[in-house]
Short mmCIF file of C-alpha atoms in Angstrom, two decimals:
data_model
loop_
_atom_site.label_atom_id
_atom_site.label_comp_id
_atom_site.label_asym_id
_atom_site.label_seq_id
_atom_site.Cartn_x
_atom_site.Cartn_y
_atom_site.Cartn_z
CA MET A 9 165.14 -64.94 174.45
CA TYR A 10 164.01 -65.15 170.81
CA SER A 11 162.68 -62.20 168.81
CA GLN A 12 159.06 -62.23 167.68
CA LYS A 13 160.24 -62.77 164.15
CA VAL A 14 162.22 -65.86 165.13
CA MET A 15 159.19 -67.24 166.95
CA ASP A 16 156.99 -66.51 163.94
CA HIS A 17 159.33 -68.36 161.57
CA PHE A 18 159.63 -71.19 164.10
CA MET A 19 155.91 -71.61 164.71
CA ASN A 20 154.93 -70.96 161.08
CA PRO A 21 157.95 -72.01 159.06
CA ARG A 22 157.87 -71.07 155.38
CA ASN A 23 158.80 -73.59 152.70
CA VAL A 24 158.99 -76.76 154.77
CA GLY A 25 159.24 -79.85 152.65
CA GLU A 26 161.10 -81.38 149.75
CA ILE A 27 161.34 -80.64 146.05
CA PRO A 28 161.19 -84.04 144.31
CA ASP A 29 162.98 -82.84 141.17
CA ALA A 30 165.30 -80.39 142.89
CA ASP A 31 168.26 -79.11 140.89
CA GLY A 32 170.46 -78.76 143.97
CA ILE A 33 170.30 -80.35 147.41
CA GLY A 34 172.55 -79.40 150.32
CA GLU A 35 172.68 -81.07 153.70
CA VAL A 36 174.80 -79.60 156.49
CA GLY A 37 175.19 -80.14 160.21
CA ASN A 38 175.37 -83.30 162.22
CA ALA A 39 172.82 -85.17 164.32
CA LYS A 40 175.42 -85.48 167.04
CA CYS A 41 175.56 -81.69 167.38
CA GLY A 42 171.80 -81.54 167.45
CA ASP A 43 171.18 -79.80 164.14
CA ILE A 44 170.89 -80.83 160.51
CA MET A 45 169.64 -78.62 157.71
CA LYS A 46 168.69 -79.95 154.32
CA MET A 47 167.92 -77.47 151.57
CA TYR A 48 166.32 -78.15 148.17
CA LEU A 49 166.63 -75.63 145.32
CA LYS A 50 164.85 -75.40 141.98
CA ILE A 51 166.97 -73.35 139.58
CA GLU A 52 165.96 -72.03 136.14
CA ASN A 53 168.15 -69.77 133.99
CA ASN A 54 170.48 -69.07 136.89
CA ILE A 55 167.54 -67.94 139.06
CA ILE A 56 166.41 -69.78 142.18
CA VAL A 57 162.72 -70.22 141.51
CA ASP A 58 161.86 -72.37 144.50
CA ALA A 59 163.44 -73.42 147.79
CA LYS A 60 162.34 -75.84 150.47
CA PHE A 61 163.92 -77.23 153.60
CA LYS A 62 163.84 -79.87 156.28
CA THR A 63 165.56 -79.24 159.59
CA PHE A 64 166.31 -81.18 162.74
CA GLY A 65 167.26 -78.69 165.39
CA CYS A 66 166.34 -76.00 167.86
CA GLY A 67 164.02 -73.05 167.40
CA ALA A 68 166.77 -70.91 165.89
CA ALA A 69 167.76 -73.65 163.44
CA VAL A 70 164.18 -73.95 162.15
CA ALA A 71 163.69 -70.18 161.97
CA THR A 72 166.97 -69.57 160.09
CA SER A 73 166.12 -72.35 157.63
CA SER A 74 162.76 -70.78 157.00
CA MET A 75 164.25 -67.31 156.56
CA ALA A 76 167.09 -68.55 154.35
CA THR A 77 164.66 -70.21 151.93
CA GLU A 78 162.65 -66.98 151.78
CA MET A 79 165.79 -64.97 151.09
CA VAL A 80 167.11 -67.09 148.23
CA LYS A 81 163.89 -67.28 146.27
CA GLY A 82 164.03 -65.09 143.16
CA LYS A 83 167.76 -64.48 143.56
CA THR A 84 170.46 -65.34 141.04
CA ILE A 85 173.00 -67.94 142.07
CA GLU A 86 175.60 -65.24 142.57
CA GLU A 87 173.25 -63.22 144.77
CA ALA A 88 172.33 -66.29 146.79
CA LEU A 89 175.99 -67.17 147.34
CA ALA A 90 176.52 -63.69 148.73
CA ILE A 91 173.99 -64.19 151.54
CA THR A 92 175.86 -64.30 154.83
CA ASN A 93 174.91 -65.82 158.14
CA LYS A 94 174.79 -62.31 159.54
CA ALA A 95 172.24 -61.28 156.93
CA VAL A 96 170.02 -64.24 157.84
CA ALA A 97 170.26 -63.41 161.54
CA GLU A 98 169.54 -59.74 160.90
CA ALA A 99 166.50 -60.57 158.80
CA LEU A 100 165.18 -62.36 161.90
CA ASP A 101 165.81 -59.29 164.09
CA GLY A 102 168.83 -60.98 165.61
CA LEU A 103 169.62 -64.22 167.42
CA PRO A 104 170.94 -64.80 170.94
CA PRO A 105 174.77 -65.03 170.81
CA ILE A 106 174.80 -68.72 171.70
CA LYS A 107 172.51 -69.41 168.72
CA MET A 108 174.56 -67.62 166.06
CA HIS A 109 175.99 -70.91 164.80
CA CYS A 110 172.48 -71.81 163.61
CA SER A 111 172.59 -68.93 161.13
CA ASN A 112 175.95 -70.25 160.01
CA LEU A 113 174.28 -73.53 159.10
CA ALA A 114 171.71 -71.69 156.99
CA GLU A 115 174.42 -69.94 155.00
CA GLU A 116 176.26 -73.21 154.55
CA ALA A 117 173.10 -75.05 153.48
CA ILE A 118 172.52 -72.50 150.70
CA LYS A 119 176.12 -72.86 149.52
CA ALA A 120 176.01 -76.65 149.68
CA ALA A 121 172.81 -76.79 147.63
CA ILE A 122 174.25 -74.45 145.00
CA GLU A 123 177.49 -76.43 144.83
CA ASP A 124 175.46 -79.57 144.29
CA TYR A 125 173.65 -77.86 141.42
CA MET A 126 176.90 -76.66 139.86
CA ARG A 127 178.47 -80.10 140.13
CA LYS A 128 175.46 -81.76 138.54
CA ASN A 129 175.61 -79.26 135.70
CA GLY A 130 179.29 -79.60 135.08
CA LYS A 131 180.04 -76.14 136.38
CA SER A 132 182.94 -75.70 138.71
CA GLY A 133 182.12 -75.72 142.36
CA ASN A 134 184.99 -75.53 144.81
CA GLY A 135 184.92 -79.31 144.98
CA ASN A 136 184.18 -79.55 148.66
CA GLY A 137 180.47 -80.02 148.28
CA SER A 138 178.65 -80.01 151.56
CA CYS A 139 181.18 -82.33 153.08
CA GLY A 140 183.39 -79.53 154.31
CA VAL A 141 180.56 -78.77 156.65
CA CYS A 142 178.85 -82.02 157.52
CA CYS A 143 182.07 -83.78 158.43
CA ARG A 144 183.06 -81.07 160.84
CA LYS A 145 183.01 -81.65 164.53
CA CYS A 146 180.40 -79.78 166.57
CA GLU A 147 183.16 -77.81 168.24
CA ASP A 148 184.26 -76.31 164.91
CA VAL A 149 180.79 -75.05 164.18
CA HIS A 150 180.08 -73.85 167.68
CA SER A 151 183.36 -72.73 169.14
CA GLN A 152 183.70 -69.39 167.43
CA TYR A 153 180.45 -68.29 169.01
CA GLU A 154 181.01 -69.52 172.53
CA GLU A 155 180.66 -66.85 175.15
CA MET B 28 149.91 -67.94 173.67
CA SER B 29 147.64 -70.51 175.18
CA GLU B 30 145.23 -69.47 177.90
CA ARG B 31 145.76 -72.70 179.72
CA VAL B 32 148.92 -72.94 181.79
CA VAL B 33 150.12 -76.35 182.92
CA TYR B 34 153.29 -76.32 185.00
CA LEU B 35 155.14 -79.62 184.62
CA ASP B 36 158.59 -78.60 185.84
CA HIS B 37 158.48 -79.15 189.60
CA ALA B 38 162.01 -80.56 189.62
CA ALA B 39 163.19 -77.11 188.51
CA THR B 40 161.34 -75.34 191.28
CA THR B 41 158.00 -75.19 193.06
CA TYR B 42 155.79 -72.36 194.20
CA VAL B 43 155.63 -71.45 197.89
CA LYS B 44 152.59 -72.96 199.56
CA PRO B 45 150.22 -70.36 201.12
CA GLU B 46 150.61 -71.80 204.62
CA VAL B 47 154.41 -71.60 204.22
CA LEU B 48 154.27 -68.01 203.03
CA GLU B 49 151.95 -67.10 205.89
CA GLU B 50 154.48 -68.28 208.47
CA MET B 51 157.28 -66.44 206.69
CA LEU B 52 155.65 -63.03 206.30
CA PRO B 53 156.04 -61.63 209.86
CA TYR B 54 159.80 -62.17 209.62
CA PHE B 55 160.07 -59.62 206.82
CA SER B 56 158.40 -56.91 208.87
CA GLU B 57 157.66 -56.78 212.59
CA LYS B 58 159.84 -59.76 213.56
CA PHE B 59 163.02 -58.43 211.99
CA GLY B 60 165.49 -58.80 214.85
CA ASN B 61 168.97 -60.23 214.42
CA PRO B 62 169.03 -63.63 216.14
CA SER B 63 172.48 -62.81 217.51
CA SER B 64 171.09 -59.83 219.48
CA ILE B 65 170.41 -60.19 223.16
CA TYR B 66 167.15 -58.21 223.42
CA SER B 67 163.69 -59.70 222.95
CA LEU B 68 163.43 -58.83 219.23
CA GLY B 69 166.53 -60.94 218.65
CA ARG B 70 165.47 -63.74 220.98
CA GLU B 71 162.22 -64.00 219.05
CA THR B 72 163.94 -64.69 215.71
CA LYS B 73 166.52 -66.93 217.38
CA LYS B 74 163.64 -69.04 218.65
CA ALA B 75 162.08 -69.17 215.15
CA VAL B 76 165.37 -70.44 213.68
CA GLU B 77 165.65 -73.13 216.36
CA GLU B 78 162.06 -74.25 215.81
CA ALA B 79 162.75 -74.57 212.09
CA ARG B 80 165.88 -76.58 212.89
CA ASP B 81 163.79 -78.94 215.02
CA ARG B 82 161.38 -79.43 212.14
CA VAL B 83 164.16 -80.26 209.67
CA ALA B 84 165.74 -82.65 212.16
CA ALA B 85 162.40 -84.39 212.73
CA ALA B 86 161.86 -84.77 208.98
CA LEU B 87 165.25 -86.46 208.52
CA GLY B 88 165.43 -88.48 211.73
CA ALA B 89 168.39 -86.37 212.84
CA GLU B 90 169.18 -84.37 215.96
CA SER B 91 168.58 -80.64 215.82
CA ARG B 92 172.21 -79.78 216.45
CA GLU B 93 173.16 -81.77 213.34
CA ILE B 94 171.23 -79.38 211.04
CA PHE B 95 172.92 -76.29 209.55
CA PHE B 96 171.08 -73.80 207.37
CA THR B 97 172.69 -72.63 204.12
CA GLY B 98 171.87 -70.28 201.27
CA SER B 99 171.01 -73.09 198.83
CA GLY B 100 171.33 -76.76 197.99
CA THR B 101 174.40 -75.87 195.94
CA GLU B 102 176.06 -74.27 198.96
CA ALA B 103 175.25 -77.33 201.05
CA ASP B 104 176.88 -79.59 198.43
CA ASN B 105 179.95 -77.35 198.15
CA TRP B 106 180.34 -77.18 201.91
CA ALA B 107 179.88 -80.91 202.45
CA ILE B 108 182.32 -82.00 199.75
CA LYS B 109 185.05 -79.38 200.11
CA GLY B 110 184.65 -79.35 203.88
CA ALA B 111 185.02 -83.11 204.27
CA ALA B 112 187.86 -83.29 201.73
CA TYR B 113 189.93 -80.56 203.40
CA ALA B 114 189.21 -81.70 206.96
CA ASN B 115 190.34 -85.25 206.24
CA ARG B 116 193.24 -84.58 203.91
CA LYS B 117 195.70 -86.21 206.29
CA LYS B 118 193.82 -89.49 205.93
CA GLY B 119 193.79 -89.40 202.14
CA ASN B 120 192.82 -87.51 199.03
CA HIS B 121 190.46 -89.87 197.23
CA ILE B 122 186.77 -89.08 196.65
CA ILE B 123 184.12 -91.29 195.06
CA THR B 124 181.06 -89.93 193.29
CA THR B 125 178.98 -90.81 190.23
CA ALA B 126 178.86 -89.66 186.62
CA ILE B 127 175.27 -88.43 186.95
CA GLU B 128 175.52 -86.02 189.89
CA HIS B 129 174.13 -82.51 189.72
CA HIS B 130 176.71 -79.94 188.63
CA ALA B 131 176.80 -78.63 192.21
CA VAL B 132 178.56 -81.89 193.09
CA LEU B 133 180.34 -82.65 189.81
CA HIS B 134 181.93 -79.24 189.39
CA THR B 135 182.89 -79.16 193.07
CA CYS B 136 184.67 -82.50 192.61
CA GLN B 137 186.37 -81.22 189.46
CA TYR B 138 187.56 -78.20 191.42
CA LEU B 139 188.99 -80.51 194.08
CA GLU B 140 190.84 -82.42 191.35
CA SER B 141 192.56 -79.16 190.47
CA GLU B 142 193.51 -78.91 194.15
CA GLY B 143 195.24 -82.29 194.02
CA PHE B 144 192.41 -84.62 195.06
CA GLU B 145 191.71 -87.76 193.10
CA VAL B 146 188.09 -88.40 192.15
CA THR B 147 186.47 -91.63 190.93
CA TYR B 148 183.31 -91.02 188.90
CA LEU B 149 181.34 -94.26 189.08
CA PRO B 150 179.52 -95.15 185.88
CA VAL B 151 175.82 -96.02 186.04
CA ASP B 152 173.82 -98.72 184.29
CA GLU B 153 171.38 -98.05 181.44
CA ASN B 154 168.71 -97.04 183.94
CA GLY B 155 171.01 -94.68 185.83
CA LEU B 156 171.62 -96.89 188.85
CA VAL B 157 174.82 -97.34 190.83
CA SER B 158 175.26 -100.66 192.63
CA PRO B 159 176.43 -100.86 196.24
CA GLN B 160 179.06 -103.34 195.05
CA GLN B 161 180.56 -100.70 192.73
CA VAL B 162 180.94 -98.41 195.71
CA ALA B 163 182.50 -101.16 197.86
CA ASP B 164 184.97 -101.99 195.09
CA ALA B 165 185.98 -98.36 194.58
CA ILE B 166 186.78 -97.62 198.24
CA ARG B 167 190.52 -97.50 198.95
CA PRO B 168 192.51 -96.93 202.14
CA ASP B 169 192.90 -93.26 201.14
CA THR B 170 189.21 -92.69 200.35
CA VAL B 171 187.85 -89.89 202.51
CA LEU B 172 184.43 -89.26 201.04
CA VAL B 173 181.67 -90.92 199.03
CA SER B 174 179.09 -88.52 197.56
CA ILE B 175 176.13 -90.09 195.77
CA MET B 176 172.87 -88.35 194.99
CA PHE B 177 169.69 -89.72 196.55
CA ALA B 178 167.59 -89.22 193.41
CA ASN B 179 168.54 -87.87 190.02
CA ASN B 180 167.12 -84.52 188.94
CA GLU B 181 166.81 -85.45 185.26
CA ILE B 182 165.81 -89.10 185.02
CA GLY B 183 164.49 -89.47 188.56
CA THR B 184 166.41 -92.64 189.39
CA ILE B 185 166.50 -93.38 193.13
CA GLN B 186 169.82 -94.85 194.29
CA PRO B 187 170.18 -97.66 196.87
CA ILE B 188 171.23 -95.16 199.53
CA ALA B 189 170.69 -97.37 202.61
CA GLU B 190 172.78 -100.18 201.12
CA ILE B 191 175.55 -97.76 200.19
CA GLY B 192 175.38 -96.22 203.69
CA LYS B 193 175.88 -99.64 205.24
CA ILE B 194 179.06 -100.15 203.23
CA THR B 195 180.56 -96.72 203.86
CA ARG B 196 179.82 -96.98 207.59
CA GLU B 197 181.52 -100.39 207.78
CA LYS B 198 184.54 -99.06 205.92
CA GLY B 199 184.67 -95.87 207.96
CA VAL B 200 184.30 -93.53 204.97
CA ILE B 201 182.17 -90.37 205.17
CA PHE B 202 178.99 -90.66 203.10
CA HIS B 203 177.33 -87.53 201.70
CA THR B 204 174.12 -87.55 199.67
CA ASP B 205 172.65 -84.73 197.62
CA ALA B 206 168.98 -85.21 198.51
CA VAL B 207 167.73 -82.02 196.89
CA GLN B 208 165.29 -83.93 194.66
CA ALA B 209 164.46 -86.60 197.20
CA VAL B 210 163.23 -84.65 200.23
CA GLY B 211 159.44 -84.66 200.28
CA ASN B 212 159.33 -87.44 197.68
CA VAL B 213 161.15 -90.32 199.37
CA HIS B 214 161.15 -91.49 203.00
CA ILE B 215 164.49 -90.51 204.51
CA ASN B 216 166.01 -91.44 207.84
CA VAL B 217 169.65 -90.46 208.12
CA LYS B 218 170.29 -92.73 211.10
CA ASN B 219 168.77 -95.89 209.64
CA MET B 220 170.38 -95.19 206.27
CA ASN B 221 173.82 -94.45 207.76
CA ILE B 222 174.05 -91.09 206.01
CA ASP B 223 176.78 -88.80 207.36
CA MET B 224 175.89 -85.64 205.43
CA LEU B 225 172.79 -84.68 203.45
CA SER B 226 172.02 -81.59 201.34
CA LEU B 227 168.54 -80.22 200.78
CA SER B 228 166.91 -77.15 199.25
CA ALA B 229 163.58 -75.58 200.26
CA HIS B 230 162.33 -74.52 196.84
CA LYS B 231 162.04 -78.10 195.66
CA PHE B 232 159.32 -78.89 198.20
CA TYR B 233 157.12 -75.77 198.18
CA GLY B 234 159.41 -73.64 200.30
CA PRO B 235 161.18 -70.42 199.27
CA LYS B 236 164.27 -70.08 197.05
CA GLY B 237 167.58 -69.01 198.57
CA VAL B 238 167.61 -71.34 201.54
CA GLY B 239 168.85 -74.88 202.05
CA ALA B 240 170.33 -77.02 204.77
CA LEU B 241 173.14 -79.45 205.39
CA TYR B 242 172.84 -82.30 207.86
CA ILE B 243 176.24 -83.13 209.36
CA ARG B 244 176.26 -86.14 211.63
CA LYS B 245 177.70 -85.47 215.07
CA GLY B 246 181.43 -86.25 215.03
CA ILE B 247 181.98 -85.81 211.28
CA LYS B 248 184.88 -83.47 210.64
CA VAL B 249 184.12 -80.74 208.08
CA THR B 250 186.00 -77.47 207.66
CA ASN B 251 183.99 -74.25 207.52
CA PHE B 252 183.01 -72.91 204.14
CA LEU B 253 181.93 -69.38 205.07
CA HIS B 254 184.13 -67.62 207.62
CA GLY B 255 182.92 -64.76 209.76
CA GLY B 256 180.52 -64.52 212.68
CA ALA B 257 179.55 -67.28 215.06
CA GLN B 258 176.17 -68.14 213.55
CA GLU B 259 175.11 -71.78 213.26
CA ARG B 260 177.22 -72.58 216.30
CA GLY B 261 180.31 -71.23 214.62
CA ARG B 262 180.01 -73.51 211.60
CA ARG B 263 178.46 -71.22 209.01
CA ALA B 264 178.88 -67.46 209.23
CA SER B 265 176.17 -65.10 207.89
CA THR B 266 173.22 -63.38 209.50
CA GLU B 267 170.42 -65.90 209.19
CA ASN B 268 167.82 -65.69 206.42
CA ILE B 269 165.09 -65.88 209.05
CA ALA B 270 162.04 -65.77 206.78
CA GLY B 271 163.63 -68.34 204.46
CA ILE B 272 164.59 -70.63 207.31
CA VAL B 273 161.10 -70.40 208.80
CA GLY B 274 159.67 -71.20 205.37
CA LEU B 275 161.99 -74.17 204.93
CA GLY B 276 160.95 -75.50 208.34
CA LYS B 277 157.25 -75.25 207.59
CA ALA B 278 157.64 -76.65 204.07
CA ILE B 279 159.62 -79.71 205.15
CA GLU B 280 157.13 -80.42 207.91
CA LEU B 281 154.24 -80.35 205.43
CA ALA B 282 156.20 -82.34 202.85
CA THR B 283 157.03 -85.17 205.20
CA ALA B 284 153.60 -85.24 206.88
CA ASN B 285 151.84 -85.68 203.52
CA ILE B 286 154.45 -87.77 201.77
CA ASP B 287 152.43 -90.96 201.25
CA ALA B 288 149.31 -89.30 199.83
CA TYR B 289 151.47 -87.01 197.71
CA ASN B 290 153.48 -89.92 196.32
CA LYS B 291 150.37 -91.93 195.51
CA LYS B 292 148.89 -89.04 193.57
CA LEU B 293 152.09 -88.30 191.64
CA ILE B 294 152.67 -91.96 190.81
CA GLU B 295 149.22 -92.14 189.23
CA LEU B 296 149.94 -89.09 187.07
CA ARG B 297 153.41 -90.35 186.20
CA ASP B 298 152.44 -93.89 185.29
CA ARG B 299 149.51 -92.87 183.15
CA THR B 300 151.70 -90.39 181.29
CA ILE B 301 154.39 -92.99 180.68
CA ASP B 302 151.95 -95.69 179.54
CA GLU B 303 149.89 -93.44 177.29
CA VAL B 304 152.74 -91.56 175.64
CA MET B 305 154.55 -94.81 174.85
CA LYS B 306 151.32 -96.19 173.41
CA ARG B 307 150.47 -93.12 171.32
CA ILE B 308 153.85 -91.96 170.01
CA PRO B 309 156.27 -94.20 168.08
CA TYR B 310 160.06 -94.03 168.38
CA VAL B 311 160.06 -92.96 172.01
CA ARG B 312 162.08 -94.29 174.93
CA LEU B 313 161.69 -93.82 178.65
CA ASN B 314 164.91 -92.66 180.31
CA GLY B 315 165.61 -93.86 183.83
CA ASP B 316 164.35 -96.88 185.74
CA ARG B 317 160.68 -97.67 185.22
CA TYR B 318 160.02 -98.19 188.95
CA LYS B 319 163.00 -96.97 191.00
CA ARG B 320 162.24 -93.39 190.07
CA LEU B 321 160.85 -90.28 191.72
CA PRO B 322 157.04 -90.34 191.94
CA GLY B 323 156.63 -87.24 189.79
CA ASN B 324 159.39 -87.78 187.22
CA VAL B 325 158.94 -88.70 183.55
CA ASN B 326 161.81 -88.45 181.06
CA PHE B 327 161.38 -89.40 177.42
CA SER B 328 163.56 -89.25 174.34
CA PHE B 329 161.69 -88.70 171.11
CA GLU B 330 163.83 -89.75 168.18
CA PHE B 331 164.48 -87.47 165.18
CA ILE B 332 163.52 -84.25 166.94
CA GLU B 333 165.34 -81.76 169.12
CA GLY B 334 164.35 -80.88 172.67
CA GLU B 335 164.37 -77.11 172.56
CA SER B 336 161.95 -77.06 169.62
CA LEU B 337 159.71 -79.38 171.58
CA LEU B 338 159.81 -77.11 174.65
CA LEU B 339 159.02 -74.01 172.59
CA MET B 340 156.01 -75.66 171.00
CA LEU B 341 154.78 -76.97 174.35
CA ASP B 342 155.22 -73.48 175.77
CA MET B 343 152.99 -72.09 173.02
CA LYS B 344 150.35 -74.50 174.32
CA GLY B 345 150.93 -73.29 177.88
CA ILE B 346 152.89 -76.34 179.03
CA ALA B 347 156.11 -75.69 180.97
CA ALA B 348 158.61 -78.58 180.83
CA SER B 349 162.33 -79.18 180.50
CA SER B 350 164.87 -80.94 178.27
CA GLY B 351 168.42 -82.25 178.39
CA SER B 352 169.21 -81.09 174.86
CA ALA B 353 172.43 -79.16 174.28
CA CYS B 354 170.41 -76.12 173.31
CA THR B 355 168.90 -75.98 176.76
CA SER B 356 171.90 -77.20 178.73
CA GLY B 357 173.93 -74.13 177.86
CA SER B 358 176.80 -76.23 176.55
CA LEU B 359 177.71 -78.01 173.35
CA ASP B 360 176.79 -81.41 174.64
CA PRO B 361 173.44 -82.76 175.66
CA SER B 362 172.92 -83.69 179.30
CA HIS B 363 175.76 -85.60 180.96
CA VAL B 364 173.15 -87.78 182.66
CA LEU B 365 171.61 -88.94 179.39
CA LEU B 366 175.05 -89.60 177.92
CA ALA B 367 176.03 -91.53 181.08
CA ILE B 368 173.09 -93.92 180.67
CA GLY B 369 174.39 -94.66 177.19
CA LEU B 370 172.15 -92.57 174.94
CA PRO B 371 173.75 -91.49 171.67
CA HIS B 372 174.00 -87.72 171.27
CA GLU B 373 171.24 -87.47 168.69
CA ILE B 374 168.75 -89.22 170.97
CA ALA B 375 169.84 -87.29 174.04
CA HIS B 376 169.09 -84.06 172.13
CA GLY B 377 165.45 -85.09 171.85
CA SER B 378 164.70 -85.50 175.53
CA LEU B 379 161.71 -84.16 177.44
CA ARG B 380 161.48 -84.04 181.22
CA ILE B 381 158.08 -83.72 182.86
CA THR B 382 157.91 -83.41 186.64
CA PHE B 383 154.51 -83.41 188.32
CA GLY B 384 153.58 -81.67 191.55
CA GLU B 385 150.91 -80.77 194.04
CA GLU B 386 148.56 -78.79 191.80
CA ASN B 387 148.61 -81.17 188.80
CA THR B 388 145.55 -83.25 187.95
CA GLN B 389 144.59 -86.03 185.55
CA GLU B 390 143.08 -83.27 183.38
CA ASP B 391 146.60 -81.88 182.98
CA VAL B 392 147.71 -85.30 181.76
CA ASP B 393 144.73 -85.37 179.36
CA TYR B 394 145.80 -82.02 177.98
CA LEU B 395 149.42 -83.11 177.60
CA LEU B 396 148.32 -86.27 175.83
CA GLU B 397 146.15 -84.17 173.54
CA VAL B 398 148.89 -81.78 172.40
CA LEU B 399 152.12 -83.80 172.61
CA PRO B 400 151.53 -86.31 169.76
CA ASP B 401 150.71 -83.46 167.35
CA ILE B 402 153.79 -81.48 168.33
CA VAL B 403 156.10 -84.47 168.00
CA GLY B 404 154.47 -85.30 164.67
CA ARG B 405 154.87 -81.75 163.39
CA LEU B 406 158.56 -81.61 164.31
CA ARG B 407 159.17 -85.02 162.77
CA GLU B 408 157.54 -83.93 159.51
CA MET B 409 160.10 -81.12 159.47
CA SER B 410 163.02 -83.41 160.29
CA PRO B 411 165.37 -84.75 157.61
CA LEU B 412 166.18 -87.65 159.94
CA TYR B 413 162.58 -88.79 160.03
CA GLU B 414 162.37 -88.52 156.25
CA LYS B 415 165.06 -91.18 156.01
CA VAL B 416 163.17 -93.42 158.41
CA LYS B 417 160.02 -93.10 156.39
CA ARG B 418 161.91 -94.05 153.26
CA GLY B 419 163.43 -96.99 155.09
CA GLU B 420 166.98 -95.70 154.69
CA LYS B 421 167.67 -95.48 158.37
CA ASN B 422 167.57 -98.31 160.84
CA VAL B 423 165.85 -97.57 164.09
#
């Protein structure tokens, strides 16, 4: 059911781990729903120079985390914020419909980590932080993708 | 992919034993007659169906005319529950079942609720057991049916069926049991256990898929489920799946003849797996009763990791197993069985079901014990929940 690329990123995930002196950290998801993504970003001169993640979740959740960290590296903050869940899924050669919410989490983890960075640096985030995501109910995250 | 393949999902399905297949094969080719036909080709297949019926009856301690073949265990459950509910509607509209039934029973009961029936879903204890007293207390004057599974497909818990049967018989309420997981694993005698209806499915005990049976005790009123021809003495229309029925008959005969040796072997594999995994891997719990469980069933929850990831990694090592995580249940929630025994969602997501069978050996257990700790460790290293535990931020 998963593409070869998804299986590759699941079995050999890129950038697993933590960045001890990260400039932005975003955690989204909920253990109750069965997936949590935590993303660490190192940012210098508006450029994301390093990204790492830790994820509790299914194969698609791990693979999208891995792909999302690969995609943000070397990008400006603005470019990273423009990465959509669809782009993450496409970079993995697609996800099964029931797993699309996992790519949503990846997009939200990037945004949450960048918001954290902006807040810490006195720049204006939208004020929601990651909470707009992590406090959601599972149904909100999943429902739009139900078959 | 791994070269080694270890199948540890016998509760999902089993292969067809060679001696079962051998008996089935002629019924696909030269012995193709319709059992309803009068000529010898038809009489031949009619006889094969009746011999299979005798074998099923012998395995259950029933009479042959109390056995009706179906297309699956699910059909048998649907027929038993809807059939008994509709046939006895004048007496009442209350049904009792449990929170941990297979969906074939649960969803059938939910359907009947939409038809105006009232259903009591008995809760289970932390090991997944229902007590006979709970059943006695739930029976009302308008109760027409009690349906309680013999053994649970996920956590393997074996219910006190004989004790429940004694109560329902005394109270004059029809007692159905979904024995799909139990047949071939547990000694069953429908007369001694006071069972009125029992569902079974061939592919769980080395028979073919697409065939099951329903035992209906003589005198129990059940409306028909499939309407049409006069097959199965007018109770279940459809031209018989002769090869499947023959296979079911042979498989149940083998399963009941070898039950003690089979159980002994599976219990050794099961108990060693439980003891060793709990010794070697921290933050693990065994789901289901330690002893009142199916001989081949093991069900663990590994904290801080998710079941589908675990299955994928085991698959890469050639091990086929199952999980009750939401990702594998096809719904948003993890298994209703794991939630019913009181597991929090996050722990239910990390469940692993291993079910042993005929071809498994202690070497298979060795192999599982070799790869499982590494896989769990790898997933935990990736998990932000485990990170918190390591830092002492999270209580376990």
